[in-house]
Coordinates of C-alpha atoms and ligand atoms in Angstrom, one line a residue:
Chain W
M275 CA -0.1 0.1 -0.4
T276 CA 1.4 3.5 -1.4
A277 CA 1.3 6.0 1.4
P278 CA -0.2 8.7 -0.4
S279 CA 2.0 10.9 0.9
S280 CA 5.4 9.4 0.0
R281 CA 7.7 12.0 -2.2
F282 CA 9.8 10.9 -4.7
I283 CA 12.7 13.4 -5.3
L284 CA 15.2 13.9 -7.9
I285 CA 18.4 14.9 -7.1
C286 CA 20.1 16.3 -10.5
S287 CA 22.3 18.7 -11.8
G288 CA 22.9 18.2 -15.7
K289 CA 26.9 19.0 -15.0
G290 CA 28.9 16.2 -13.1
G291 CA 30.6 16.5 -9.8
V292 CA 29.0 19.5 -8.9
G293 CA 27.7 17.6 -5.7
K294 CA 24.4 15.4 -6.3
T295 CA 25.8 12.5 -4.4
T296 CA 26.9 14.1 -1.5
L297 CA 23.6 16.0 -0.9
T298 CA 21.3 12.7 -1.5
A299 CA 23.9 10.8 0.8
N300 CA 23.7 13.8 3.8
L301 CA 20.0 14.8 3.1
G302 CA 19.1 11.0 3.4
I303 CA 20.8 10.5 6.7
A304 CA 19.3 13.9 7.7
L305 CA 15.3 13.2 6.8
A306 CA 16.2 9.9 8.7
R307 CA 17.3 11.1 11.9
Q308 CA 14.3 13.7 11.6
G309 CA 12.2 10.9 12.0
A310 CA 11.1 10.2 8.3
R311 CA 11.3 6.8 6.6
T312 CA 13.6 7.4 4.1
A313 CA 15.0 5.5 0.9
V314 CA 18.1 6.5 -0.8
L315 CA 17.8 4.8 -5.0
D316 CA 21.1 5.0 -6.7
A317 CA 20.3 5.7 -10.2
D318 CA 23.6 6.1 -11.6
F319 CA 23.9 2.8 -12.8
G320 CA 27.2 3.9 -14.8
L321 CA 29.2 5.2 -12.3
R322 CA 27.7 4.4 -8.7
N323 CA 28.8 6.1 -5.5
L324 CA 26.2 6.3 -3.2
D325 CA 26.9 3.3 -1.4
L326 CA 30.7 4.2 -0.7
L327 CA 29.4 7.8 0.6
L328 CA 27.1 6.2 2.9
G329 CA 29.6 3.5 3.9
L330 CA 27.6 0.4 3.3
E331 CA 29.5 -1.0 0.1
N332 CA 30.4 -4.1 2.4
R333 CA 27.0 -4.7 2.9
I334 CA 25.4 -5.1 -0.5
V335 CA 24.2 -8.3 -1.5
Y336 CA 21.5 -7.7 -4.1
T337 CA 20.5 -4.6 -6.1
A338 CA 17.9 -3.0 -8.1
Q339 CA 18.6 -5.5 -11.0
E340 CA 17.9 -8.7 -8.6
V341 CA 15.0 -6.9 -7.5
L342 CA 13.6 -6.2 -11.1
A343 CA 14.3 -9.4 -12.8
G344 CA 12.4 -10.9 -9.6
S345 CA 14.9 -13.0 -8.5
C346 CA 15.0 -11.4 -5.2
R347 CA 12.6 -9.2 -2.6
L348 CA 12.8 -5.6 -2.4
E349 CA 13.4 -6.0 0.9
Q350 CA 16.7 -8.2 0.4
A351 CA 18.0 -5.5 -1.5
L352 CA 17.2 -2.7 0.8
V353 CA 20.7 -1.9 2.8
K354 CA 19.5 -0.4 6.0
H355 CA 22.2 2.1 7.7
K356 CA 23.0 0.7 11.3
Q357 CA 23.1 4.0 13.1
Q358 CA 20.3 5.4 11.2
P359 CA 17.6 2.4 10.7
N360 CA 15.2 4.7 9.2
L361 CA 17.4 5.3 6.0
A362 CA 17.9 2.4 3.5
L363 CA 19.8 2.2 0.5
L364 CA 18.9 0.4 -2.7
P365 CA 21.9 0.0 -4.7
A366 CA 22.5 0.3 -8.4
G367 CA 23.0 -2.7 -10.4
N368 CA 25.7 -3.6 -12.8
P369 CA 26.2 -0.9 -15.5
R370 CA 25.5 -3.6 -18.0
M371 CA 21.3 -2.7 -17.0
L372 CA 21.4 0.8 -18.9
E373 CA 21.4 -1.5 -22.1
W374 CA 18.1 -2.4 -21.1
L375 CA 16.7 -0.4 -18.6
K376 CA 13.6 1.7 -19.2
P377 CA 12.1 4.9 -17.7
E378 CA 8.9 2.2 -16.7
D379 CA 11.4 0.1 -14.7
M380 CA 12.9 3.1 -12.8
R381 CA 8.9 4.3 -12.6
R382 CA 8.1 0.4 -11.1
I383 CA 10.9 0.2 -8.4
A384 CA 10.4 3.8 -7.0
A385 CA 6.9 2.6 -6.4
M386 CA 7.7 -0.2 -4.7
V387 CA 10.1 1.5 -2.4
G388 CA 7.6 4.1 -1.9
E389 CA 5.2 1.7 -0.2
Q390 CA 7.6 1.4 2.6
F391 CA 8.7 5.0 2.7
D392 CA 8.2 8.7 3.3
Y393 CA 10.9 10.0 1.4
V394 CA 12.6 8.3 -1.9
L395 CA 15.5 10.1 -2.7
I396 CA 16.5 9.3 -6.5
D397 CA 20.5 10.4 -7.1
A398 CA 20.6 11.2 -11.0
P399 CA 23.3 10.4 -12.7
A400 CA 25.1 13.5 -14.7
G401 CA 24.1 14.6 -18.3
I402 CA 20.7 14.6 -19.9
E403 CA 20.7 11.2 -21.7
G404 CA 19.0 8.1 -21.1
G405 CA 20.1 7.4 -17.8
F406 CA 19.1 10.6 -16.6
R407 CA 16.0 10.2 -18.0
N408 CA 15.3 6.9 -16.5
A409 CA 15.7 8.6 -13.2
M410 CA 13.7 11.4 -13.9
A411 CA 10.7 9.3 -14.4
A412 CA 10.8 7.6 -11.3
A413 CA 10.4 11.1 -9.6
R414 CA 7.6 13.7 -9.3
E415 CA 9.4 16.8 -7.9
A416 CA 13.4 17.4 -8.0
I417 CA 16.4 19.3 -6.5
V418 CA 18.6 20.9 -8.9
V419 CA 22.3 21.1 -7.5
T420 CA 24.5 23.5 -9.0
T421 CA 27.7 25.5 -8.2
P422 CA 27.9 29.2 -9.0
E423 CA 30.4 28.7 -12.1
V424 CA 28.8 29.3 -15.6
S425 CA 28.8 26.1 -16.8
A426 CA 27.1 24.3 -14.0
V427 CA 24.4 27.1 -14.2
R428 CA 23.9 26.4 -17.8
D429 CA 23.6 22.7 -17.6
A430 CA 21.3 23.1 -14.8
D431 CA 19.0 25.1 -16.7
R432 CA 19.1 22.7 -19.4
V433 CA 17.9 20.0 -16.9
I434 CA 15.5 22.4 -15.5
G435 CA 14.0 22.6 -19.2
L436 CA 13.7 19.0 -19.5
L437 CA 12.0 18.7 -16.1
N438 CA 9.6 21.3 -16.8
S439 CA 8.4 19.6 -20.1
E440 CA 8.0 16.3 -18.1
G441 CA 6.0 18.3 -15.4
V442 CA 8.0 17.4 -12.6
K443 CA 7.3 19.8 -9.9
P444 CA 8.1 21.6 -7.5
I445 CA 11.7 22.1 -8.9
Q446 CA 14.0 23.7 -6.1
L447 CA 17.5 24.7 -6.3
V448 CA 20.5 23.7 -3.8
L449 CA 23.8 26.0 -4.7
N450 CA 26.5 24.1 -3.4
R451 CA 30.4 25.2 -3.2
V452 CA 29.7 28.7 -2.3
R453 CA 32.6 30.5 -1.3
P454 CA 31.7 33.9 0.8
K455 CA 34.9 35.7 0.0
M456 CA 34.7 35.4 -3.7
M457 CA 31.0 36.3 -3.2
A458 CA 32.1 39.5 -1.2
S459 CA 34.8 40.9 -3.8
Q460 CA 32.4 39.8 -6.8
E461 CA 34.5 36.9 -8.1
M462 CA 31.7 34.6 -8.0
L463 CA 28.3 34.7 -9.0
A464 CA 26.0 36.2 -6.3
V465 CA 23.0 34.3 -5.1
D466 CA 20.9 36.3 -6.1
D467 CA 22.2 36.0 -10.0
V468 CA 21.9 32.2 -9.6
T469 CA 18.3 32.1 -8.6
D470 CA 16.8 34.7 -11.0
I471 CA 19.0 33.4 -13.9
L472 CA 17.1 29.8 -13.2
A473 CA 14.1 30.9 -11.7
L474 CA 13.8 28.6 -8.8
P475 CA 13.4 29.0 -5.2
L476 CA 16.2 28.2 -3.2
L477 CA 16.0 25.1 -0.8
G478 CA 19.6 25.6 0.6
L479 CA 22.9 27.0 0.4
V480 CA 26.1 24.7 1.1
L481 CA 29.6 26.3 1.4
E482 CA 32.8 24.8 0.4
D483 CA 33.5 22.8 3.2
E484 CA 36.8 20.4 3.6
Q485 CA 34.8 18.6 6.0
V486 CA 33.2 17.2 3.3
I487 CA 36.1 15.8 1.8
V488 CA 36.8 14.1 5.2
S489 CA 33.6 12.6 5.7
T490 CA 33.6 11.2 2.1
N491 CA 36.8 9.5 3.1
R492 CA 35.0 7.8 6.2
G493 CA 31.9 6.6 4.7
E494 CA 30.1 8.9 7.4
P495 CA 27.9 11.4 5.9
L496 CA 28.6 14.8 8.0
T497 CA 24.7 14.8 9.3
L498 CA 25.5 11.9 10.8
G499 CA 27.6 13.5 13.3
E500 CA 26.9 16.1 16.0
G501 CA 29.6 18.3 14.3
G502 CA 28.3 22.0 13.5
S503 CA 30.3 22.1 10.4
P504 CA 29.0 24.6 7.5
A505 CA 28.2 22.2 5.3
A506 CA 26.8 19.7 8.0
R507 CA 24.2 22.6 9.0
A508 CA 23.3 23.3 5.6
Y509 CA 22.2 19.6 4.5
I510 CA 20.4 19.4 7.6
N511 CA 18.5 23.0 6.8
V512 CA 17.9 21.7 3.6
A513 CA 16.3 18.7 5.0
R514 CA 13.8 20.7 7.6
R515 CA 12.8 23.2 4.7
L516 CA 11.9 19.9 2.4
R517 CA 9.5 18.8 5.3
G518 CA 8.0 22.3 5.6
E519 CA 9.9 23.9 8.6
D520 CA 10.8 27.4 7.7
V521 CA 14.3 27.9 8.0
P522 CA 15.9 31.1 7.1
L523 CA 18.7 31.3 4.7
I524 CA 21.8 33.1 4.9
D525 CA 23.1 35.3 2.4
P526 CA 26.7 34.2 2.4
S527 CA 28.1 38.3 1.2
K528 CA 26.4 39.5 4.0
E529 CA 27.3 36.6 6.9
R530 CA 31.0 37.6 7.4
Q531 CA 31.4 40.1 10.0
G532 CA 34.6 42.6 11.0
L533 CA 35.9 45.5 8.8
R534 CA 36.9 43.4 5.9
A535 CA 33.2 42.1 5.3
R536 CA 32.2 45.8 6.0
I537 CA 34.7 47.1 3.2
G538 CA 33.8 44.6 1.1
R539 CA 30.0 45.5 1.4
L540 CA 30.9 49.1 0.8
M541 CA 32.8 48.2 -2.7
H542 CA 29.7 46.8 -4.3
T543 CA 27.4 49.6 -3.3
K544 CA 26.1 51.5 -6.2
I545 CA 27.5 55.0 -5.9
F546 CA 26.2 56.3 -9.5
Chain K
M231 CA 28.6 51.8 -11.3
T232 CA 30.1 50.6 -7.9
L233 CA 33.0 51.8 -5.8
R234 CA 34.7 48.6 -6.9
D235 CA 34.5 49.5 -10.1
L236 CA 35.3 53.1 -10.2
I237 CA 38.6 51.3 -8.5
D238 CA 39.1 48.8 -11.3
K239 CA 38.7 51.8 -13.9
L240 CA 41.1 54.2 -12.3
L241 CA 43.3 51.3 -11.5
R242 CA 43.1 50.2 -15.0
R243 CA 42.3 46.9 -13.3
Q244 CA 40.1 44.2 -14.9
P245 CA 36.4 44.4 -13.5
A246 CA 35.4 41.8 -11.4
S247 CA 34.4 38.8 -12.9
A248 CA 30.9 37.7 -11.7
G249 CA 28.9 40.5 -13.4
T250 CA 30.8 39.0 -16.7
A251 CA 29.7 35.8 -15.6
K252 CA 26.1 36.7 -15.3
Q253 CA 25.8 38.4 -18.4
R254 CA 27.5 35.5 -20.2
L255 CA 25.2 33.5 -19.0
Q256 CA 22.1 35.0 -19.8
L257 CA 22.7 35.5 -23.1
V258 CA 24.1 31.7 -24.0
L259 CA 20.9 30.6 -22.1
A260 CA 18.5 33.0 -24.2
H261 CA 20.0 31.0 -27.2
D262 CA 19.9 27.4 -25.4
R263 CA 16.1 28.1 -24.4
S264 CA 14.9 29.1 -27.6
D265 CA 17.1 26.5 -29.4
L266 CA 18.3 29.1 -32.1
N267 CA 21.5 29.0 -33.2
P268 CA 23.6 32.7 -33.9
E269 CA 23.3 31.7 -37.8
L270 CA 19.3 30.9 -37.8
L271 CA 18.9 34.3 -35.4
E272 CA 21.1 36.2 -37.7
Q273 CA 19.2 35.0 -40.9
M274 CA 15.9 35.7 -39.0
R275 CA 17.3 39.4 -38.1
R276 CA 18.3 40.0 -41.9
E277 CA 14.8 39.1 -42.6
I278 CA 12.6 41.2 -40.2
L279 CA 14.6 43.9 -41.1
E280 CA 13.7 43.5 -44.5
V281 CA 10.3 43.1 -44.5
V282 CA 9.8 46.1 -41.8
S283 CA 12.2 48.5 -44.1
R284 CA 9.3 47.8 -47.0
Y285 CA 7.0 50.1 -44.7
V286 CA 9.5 52.6 -42.7
E287 CA 12.9 53.5 -43.4
I288 CA 14.7 51.9 -40.5
D289 CA 18.5 53.0 -39.2
M290 CA 20.2 50.0 -40.3
E291 CA 23.6 50.8 -38.2
E292 CA 21.6 51.4 -34.7
G293 CA 18.8 48.6 -35.8
D294 CA 18.9 45.6 -33.3
V295 CA 17.3 42.2 -33.2
S296 CA 18.3 39.9 -30.4
L297 CA 16.9 37.3 -27.7
A298 CA 16.1 38.5 -24.0
T299 CA 15.2 36.0 -21.4
E300 CA 13.6 36.6 -18.0
D301 CA 11.8 34.2 -15.6
R302 CA 12.4 31.1 -18.3
V303 CA 10.6 33.4 -20.9
T304 CA 12.4 33.9 -24.1
A305 CA 11.7 37.4 -26.1
L306 CA 12.5 38.5 -29.1
V307 CA 13.1 41.9 -28.7
A308 CA 13.7 43.8 -31.8
N309 CA 14.3 47.6 -31.8
L310 CA 14.5 49.4 -35.0
P311 CA 14.6 53.6 -35.2
I312 CA 12.7 54.7 -37.8
R313 CA 13.9 57.5 -39.7
R314 CA 10.8 58.1 -41.5
A315 CA 7.8 56.0 -42.7
R316 CA 7.6 55.0 -47.1
T317 CA 5.1 56.7 -49.4
P318 CA 2.5 54.1 -49.8
G319 CA 3.6 53.8 -53.5
E320 CA 7.0 53.0 -52.3
G321 CA 6.0 50.6 -49.5
G322 CA 4.1 48.4 -51.8
S323 CA 6.8 48.0 -54.0
G324 CA 8.7 45.3 -51.8
R325 CA 12.6 45.3 -52.6
S326 CA 13.5 48.3 -50.7
G327 CA 15.9 46.3 -48.2
E328 CA 18.9 48.4 -49.4
N329 CA 20.6 50.6 -47.5
R330 CA 19.6 54.0 -49.7
P331 CA 21.1 56.9 -48.2
Q332 CA 18.5 59.2 -47.5
P333 CA 18.4 62.4 -45.9
V334 CA 18.5 61.7 -42.1
S335 CA 16.8 65.1 -41.3
S336 CA 13.3 63.9 -42.9
P337 CA 10.6 64.0 -40.5
I338 CA 8.7 60.5 -39.4
R339 CA 5.5 61.0 -41.3
S340 CA 2.7 58.1 -40.5
Ligands
ATP24 N1 30.1 21.6 -0.1 C1 31.4 20.9 -0.4 N2 32.7 21.4 -0.5 C2 33.7 20.6 -0.9 N3 33.8 19.6 -1.5 C3 32.5 19.3 -2.1 C4 31.4 19.7 -1.7 N4 30.7 19.3 -2.3 C5 31.1 18.0 -3.3 N5 32.4 18.2 -3.0 C6 33.2 17.5 -3.8 O1 32.8 17.4 -4.8 C7 33.3 15.9 -5.6 C8 32.0 15.7 -6.3 O2 30.7 15.2 -5.6 P1 29.9 14.5 -5.8 O3 30.3 13.1 -6.0 O4 28.6 14.5 -4.9 O5 29.3 14.9 -7.0 P2 28.1 14.1 -8.1 O6 27.2 15.5 -8.7 O7 27.5 13.3 -7.5 O8 29.3 13.8 -9.5 P3 28.9 12.9 -10.5 O9 28.2 13.8 -11.3 O10 30.3 12.3 -11.1 O11 27.7 11.7 -10.0 C9 33.6 15.1 -4.4 O12 34.7 15.5 -4.2 C10 33.1 15.9 -3.1 O13 33.8 15.4 -1.7
MG25 MG1 27.1 11.3 -8.2

């Protein structure tokens, strides 16, 4: 029985390497910690990584492939997270699955997962081709991840066009790898520039943060710990906003205090 | 202009890059979204100018047909300064796309 309120959320970007999988892992853990039954689907069959970021790579027995083929039950393929049993991963199958996988297959498997979970997060592959379209078929809403760089924003725009034409909504934006210093000196696209250009509401802002790399080394998403690193707080806030909580966004160019920040602000007030 | 822009100008420094990034993005997205490549746009621009100049004399140098985009809606924006209207006889004849020199001072009759 599908919980009618289950949410099927695609996490996508167009451009590769902007932080989709990192967001999926951290958001999955954060939602689970906030009490929501959450499943993360690795829809990047070519280059799967979600298992690794969650530290679950050694516990995979079956994958989406066996579930689709009917050779195992969904429960057997789902890998439950030890510390956060509210979270489960459905691993991607063999890359050769790409040869026969159809959008209907993804829709079918997502629907099965949706029967047991409140949130189904689908980690999309980069690009706008078959793999992405399969992943998109499983989703009702989407989070587009981008960085404040021209190529990432342009590719995000292409993806948003496709999501719009498929009727996926709402579509919300997560801006990743923000560097407040560069924004203050106007050497990085401002937050408003990106949201204006893409015409999407901002769901979250994640700063560039070394701790992201440390946590991937360990296979322990930042949201698992108590640490208040900037990225960890950002991911937790994304989860809260997704659940409908009203959490104010920070403006990185105004966030910084002190004389240097004040001078920075002075430098970009209009004088004539 | 911001203080930063002014200082950049005085020091002959390159202006901050974020503004450039935004402008370039807006232009490239207008093209991406409309699926019109620059050649097609140029061809369309020429044909539009040709049609319009059958009816009014336009300033070919100043004339501009381009794409603009806001809130994911792309618009074709034509800015065609009119020098003067053509007389009915002139207008019907069609082929008058060439840039025939005309007295700039002639008033616009309509
Ligand atoms: N906020 C951040 N601060 C620092 N590093 C980050 C941040 N977000 C992501 N990264 C790093 O960027 C790299 C790419 O991240 P990730 O694998 O999540 O991207 P992706 O969009 O899933 O890539 P792909 O398109 O290949 O699937 C990783 O090395 C990750 O550690
Ligand atoms: Mg990925």
